[in-house]
Amino acid sequence: MRDSVPRPGFLAAADLSALLAFALLAFALLACAPAVFAKTTSVPPAKGAAQAAAARATPGDTLLLQAGIHPGPLLLERKVVLRGAPGAILDGGWQGRVLEIAASETIVEDLEIRRSGRRTLTIDGGVYLGRAAGVIL
C-alpha cells in the first residue's frame, strides 16, 4: 500500500485543478477589466471640446458627441467608441482631415462627418486611418 502523504514539491490533482481554475478566473477578470472601467463622456458641440474629451479618455471609453456642430479636426489616439447623438456633426471647415484615427480597434458610430479639405498632397479627407487596424466605421 502506498503512502498517502504527498511528496514535497508536488501538488495533488485536486490542488492542481483548483490552481488552474483560479488562473482562468484571474485571466477572465483581467481580460474584462477595460470594459468594466470604461466610461461614457457626453461632449458638447463647442470648439475644442471633442479633442479635450479624446485627450482625457482611456482605452474603452465612449465619447458621445451631443447634437450640434462639433468643429474638427479630431485626433483619436486611444481605442475609444466615438458615437454621435442624433444630429451630431463633426465639421472640418474645408481644411485638412476631419477625423484622424491613430488607435487600432476604434469604433465610430452614428456620426455625420463633413467638409474636409481638398488637398491630395496632405491626404485630406473625412476620415484618415493611418496605421490603425481593426477600425469600425
PDB file of C-alpha atoms in Angstrom:
ATOM      1  CA  MET A   1       0.000   0.000   0.000  1.00  0.00           C
ATOM      2  CA  ARG A   2       1.313   3.427  -0.980  1.00  0.00           C
ATOM      3  CA  ASP A   3       1.842   6.170   1.497  1.00  0.00           C
ATOM      4  CA  SER A   4      -0.946   8.851   1.235  1.00  0.00           C
ATOM      5  CA  VAL A   5       1.347  11.696   2.258  1.00  0.00           C
ATOM      6  CA  PRO A   6       2.233  13.798  -0.826  1.00  0.00           C
ATOM      7  CA  ARG A   7       5.889  14.144  -1.636  1.00  0.00           C
ATOM      8  CA  PRO A   8       7.388  17.589  -1.053  1.00  0.00           C
ATOM      9  CA  GLY A   9       7.321  19.776  -4.183  1.00  0.00           C
ATOM     10  CA  PHE A  10       4.368  18.018  -5.783  1.00  0.00           C
ATOM     11  CA  LEU A  11       0.741  19.145  -5.935  1.00  0.00           C
ATOM     12  CA  ALA A  12      -2.137  16.772  -5.531  1.00  0.00           C
ATOM     13  CA  ALA A  13      -4.505  16.567  -8.510  1.00  0.00           C
ATOM     14  CA  ALA A  14      -7.219  18.468  -6.607  1.00  0.00           C
ATOM     15  CA  ASP A  15      -4.763  21.254  -5.750  1.00  0.00           C
ATOM     16  CA  LEU A  16      -3.671  21.488  -9.371  1.00  0.00           C
ATOM     17  CA  SER A  17      -7.293  21.731 -10.553  1.00  0.00           C
ATOM     18  CA  ALA A  18      -8.014  24.498  -8.058  1.00  0.00           C
ATOM     19  CA  LEU A  19      -4.901  26.394  -9.141  1.00  0.00           C
ATOM     20  CA  LEU A  20      -5.881  26.091 -12.802  1.00  0.00           C
ATOM     21  CA  ALA A  21      -9.430  27.294 -12.079  1.00  0.00           C
ATOM     22  CA  PHE A  22      -8.052  30.294 -10.167  1.00  0.00           C
ATOM     23  CA  ALA A  23      -5.675  31.155 -13.027  1.00  0.00           C
ATOM     24  CA  LEU A  24      -8.512  31.001 -15.577  1.00  0.00           C
ATOM     25  CA  LEU A  25     -10.722  33.210 -13.411  1.00  0.00           C
ATOM     26  CA  ALA A  26      -7.924  35.771 -12.962  1.00  0.00           C
ATOM     27  CA  PHE A  27      -7.309  35.822 -16.721  1.00  0.00           C
ATOM     28  CA  ALA A  28     -11.021  36.337 -17.445  1.00  0.00           C
ATOM     29  CA  LEU A  29     -11.232  39.223 -14.977  1.00  0.00           C
ATOM     30  CA  LEU A  30      -8.164  40.914 -16.444  1.00  0.00           C
ATOM     31  CA  ALA A  31      -9.491  40.496 -19.980  1.00  0.00           C
ATOM     32  CA  CYS A  32     -12.763  42.199 -18.998  1.00  0.00           C
ATOM     33  CA  ALA A  33     -11.142  44.982 -16.965  1.00  0.00           C
ATOM     34  CA  PRO A  34     -11.179  47.670 -19.691  1.00  0.00           C
ATOM     35  CA  ALA A  35     -14.912  47.176 -20.273  1.00  0.00           C
ATOM     36  CA  VAL A  36     -15.649  47.255 -16.555  1.00  0.00           C
ATOM     37  CA  PHE A  37     -13.859  50.565 -16.014  1.00  0.00           C
ATOM     38  CA  ALA A  38     -14.892  52.216 -19.310  1.00  0.00           C
ATOM     39  CA  LYS A  39     -16.964  55.358 -19.011  1.00  0.00           C
ATOM     40  CA  THR A  40     -19.176  57.425 -21.295  1.00  0.00           C
ATOM     41  CA  THR A  41     -18.404  61.124 -21.653  1.00  0.00           C
ATOM     42  CA  SER A  42     -21.012  63.485 -23.089  1.00  0.00           C
ATOM     43  CA  VAL A  43     -19.303  66.080 -25.293  1.00  0.00           C
ATOM     44  CA  PRO A  44     -20.979  69.440 -26.028  1.00  0.00           C
ATOM     45  CA  PRO A  45     -20.701  70.992 -29.528  1.00  0.00           C
ATOM     46  CA  ALA A  46     -18.034  73.585 -28.668  1.00  0.00           C
ATOM     47  CA  LYS A  47     -14.677  74.310 -30.275  1.00  0.00           C
ATOM     48  CA  GLY A  48     -12.019  72.049 -28.768  1.00  0.00           C
ATOM     49  CA  ALA A  49     -14.450  70.080 -26.577  1.00  0.00           C
ATOM     50  CA  ALA A  50     -14.197  66.854 -28.585  1.00  0.00           C
ATOM     51  CA  GLN A  51     -10.395  66.973 -28.697  1.00  0.00           C
ATOM     52  CA  ALA A  52     -10.192  67.682 -24.963  1.00  0.00           C
ATOM     53  CA  ALA A  53     -12.501  64.735 -24.236  1.00  0.00           C
ATOM     54  CA  ALA A  54     -10.433  62.485 -26.522  1.00  0.00           C
ATOM     55  CA  ALA A  55      -7.233  63.527 -24.728  1.00  0.00           C
ATOM     56  CA  ARG A  56      -8.759  62.614 -21.323  1.00  0.00           C
ATOM     57  CA  ALA A  57     -10.280  59.317 -22.497  1.00  0.00           C
ATOM     58  CA  THR A  58      -8.868  55.958 -21.510  1.00  0.00           C
ATOM     59  CA  PRO A  59      -8.990  52.904 -23.787  1.00  0.00           C
ATOM     60  CA  GLY A  60     -12.520  51.515 -23.978  1.00  0.00           C
ATOM     61  CA  ASP A  61     -14.271  54.787 -23.116  1.00  0.00           C
ATOM     62  CA  THR A  62     -17.186  56.114 -25.174  1.00  0.00           C
ATOM     63  CA  LEU A  63     -17.263  59.725 -26.350  1.00  0.00           C
ATOM     64  CA  LEU A  64     -20.871  60.731 -27.040  1.00  0.00           C
ATOM     65  CA  LEU A  65     -20.986  63.857 -29.200  1.00  0.00           C
ATOM     66  CA  GLN A  66     -24.165  65.786 -28.397  1.00  0.00           C
ATOM     67  CA  ALA A  67     -26.411  67.106 -31.178  1.00  0.00           C
ATOM     68  CA  GLY A  68     -24.904  70.092 -32.965  1.00  0.00           C
ATOM     69  CA  ILE A  69     -21.829  71.009 -34.976  1.00  0.00           C
ATOM     70  CA  HIS A  70     -18.507  69.911 -33.476  1.00  0.00           C
ATOM     71  CA  PRO A  71     -15.611  71.773 -35.111  1.00  0.00           C
ATOM     72  CA  GLY A  72     -12.784  69.499 -36.272  1.00  0.00           C
ATOM     73  CA  PRO A  73     -10.207  68.292 -36.694  1.00  0.00           C
ATOM     74  CA  LEU A  74     -10.369  65.491 -34.165  1.00  0.00           C
ATOM     75  CA  LEU A  75      -7.475  63.101 -33.479  1.00  0.00           C
ATOM     76  CA  LEU A  76      -8.197  59.827 -31.661  1.00  0.00           C
ATOM     77  CA  GLU A  77      -5.017  58.345 -30.200  1.00  0.00           C
ATOM     78  CA  ARG A  78      -6.674  55.797 -27.890  1.00  0.00           C
ATOM     79  CA  LYS A  79      -9.062  52.918 -28.586  1.00  0.00           C
ATOM     80  CA  VAL A  80     -12.465  54.512 -27.921  1.00  0.00           C
ATOM     81  CA  VAL A  81     -16.007  54.445 -29.214  1.00  0.00           C
ATOM     82  CA  LEU A  82     -16.899  57.757 -30.871  1.00  0.00           C
ATOM     83  CA  ARG A  83     -20.685  57.963 -31.076  1.00  0.00           C
ATOM     84  CA  GLY A  84     -22.879  60.766 -32.311  1.00  0.00           C
ATOM     85  CA  ALA A  85     -26.227  61.563 -30.748  1.00  0.00           C
ATOM     86  CA  PRO A  86     -28.962  62.230 -33.347  1.00  0.00           C
ATOM     87  CA  GLY A  87     -27.972  65.460 -35.107  1.00  0.00           C
ATOM     88  CA  ALA A  88     -24.263  65.360 -34.170  1.00  0.00           C
ATOM     89  CA  ILE A  89     -21.925  66.590 -36.916  1.00  0.00           C
ATOM     90  CA  LEU A  90     -18.119  66.633 -36.989  1.00  0.00           C
ATOM     91  CA  ASP A  91     -17.225  69.502 -39.332  1.00  0.00           C
ATOM     92  CA  GLY A  92     -13.788  70.073 -40.836  1.00  0.00           C
ATOM     93  CA  GLY A  93     -14.408  73.613 -42.073  1.00  0.00           C
ATOM     94  CA  TRP A  94     -12.948  72.697 -45.507  1.00  0.00           C
ATOM     95  CA  GLN A  95      -9.430  72.268 -44.049  1.00  0.00           C
ATOM     96  CA  GLY A  96      -7.358  69.106 -43.635  1.00  0.00           C
ATOM     97  CA  ARG A  97      -8.602  65.866 -42.167  1.00  0.00           C
ATOM     98  CA  VAL A  98     -11.828  65.962 -40.203  1.00  0.00           C
ATOM     99  CA  LEU A  99     -11.223  62.792 -38.161  1.00  0.00           C
ATOM    100  CA  GLU A 100      -7.856  61.094 -37.797  1.00  0.00           C
ATOM    101  CA  ILE A 101      -7.799  57.704 -36.107  1.00  0.00           C
ATOM    102  CA  ALA A 102      -4.405  56.589 -34.801  1.00  0.00           C
ATOM    103  CA  ALA A 103      -5.636  53.820 -32.457  1.00  0.00           C
ATOM    104  CA  SER A 104      -6.480  50.330 -33.621  1.00  0.00           C
ATOM    105  CA  GLU A 105      -9.921  48.883 -32.843  1.00  0.00           C
ATOM    106  CA  THR A 106     -11.539  52.315 -32.553  1.00  0.00           C
ATOM    107  CA  ILE A 107     -15.275  52.415 -33.332  1.00  0.00           C
ATOM    108  CA  VAL A 108     -17.155  55.344 -34.910  1.00  0.00           C
ATOM    109  CA  GLU A 109     -20.955  55.192 -34.874  1.00  0.00           C
ATOM    110  CA  ASP A 110     -23.893  57.391 -35.881  1.00  0.00           C
ATOM    111  CA  LEU A 111     -21.867  60.475 -36.747  1.00  0.00           C
ATOM    112  CA  GLU A 112     -22.031  62.773 -39.764  1.00  0.00           C
ATOM    113  CA  ILE A 113     -18.546  63.792 -40.895  1.00  0.00           C
ATOM    114  CA  ARG A 114     -18.395  66.623 -43.389  1.00  0.00           C
ATOM    115  CA  ARG A 115     -16.398  69.409 -45.083  1.00  0.00           C
ATOM    116  CA  SER A 116     -12.848  68.049 -45.201  1.00  0.00           C
ATOM    117  CA  GLY A 117     -10.030  69.786 -47.013  1.00  0.00           C
ATOM    118  CA  ARG A 118      -9.385  69.007 -50.667  1.00  0.00           C
ATOM    119  CA  ARG A 119      -5.590  68.779 -50.928  1.00  0.00           C
ATOM    120  CA  THR A 120      -4.318  65.425 -52.107  1.00  0.00           C
ATOM    121  CA  LEU A 121      -0.705  66.194 -51.120  1.00  0.00           C
ATOM    122  CA  THR A 122      -1.641  66.341 -47.436  1.00  0.00           C
ATOM    123  CA  ILE A 123      -4.084  63.424 -47.740  1.00  0.00           C
ATOM    124  CA  ASP A 124      -7.085  65.497 -46.683  1.00  0.00           C
ATOM    125  CA  GLY A 125     -10.318  63.602 -46.187  1.00  0.00           C
ATOM    126  CA  GLY A 126     -13.242  62.948 -43.919  1.00  0.00           C
ATOM    127  CA  VAL A 127     -11.576  60.047 -42.079  1.00  0.00           C
ATOM    128  CA  TYR A 128      -7.871  59.181 -42.086  1.00  0.00           C
ATOM    129  CA  LEU A 129      -6.802  55.870 -40.549  1.00  0.00           C
ATOM    130  CA  GLY A 130      -3.022  55.938 -40.900  1.00  0.00           C
ATOM    131  CA  ARG A 131      -1.727  52.691 -39.377  1.00  0.00           C
ATOM    132  CA  ALA A 132      -4.772  51.917 -37.247  1.00  0.00           C
ATOM    133  CA  ALA A 133      -6.134  48.402 -37.784  1.00  0.00           C
ATOM    134  CA  GLY A 134      -9.491  46.873 -36.971  1.00  0.00           C
ATOM    135  CA  VAL A 135     -11.306  50.218 -37.041  1.00  0.00           C
ATOM    136  CA  ILE A 136     -15.110  50.038 -37.407  1.00  0.00           C
ATOM    137  CA  LEU A 137     -16.884  52.931 -39.092  1.00  0.00           C
TER     138      LEU A 137
END
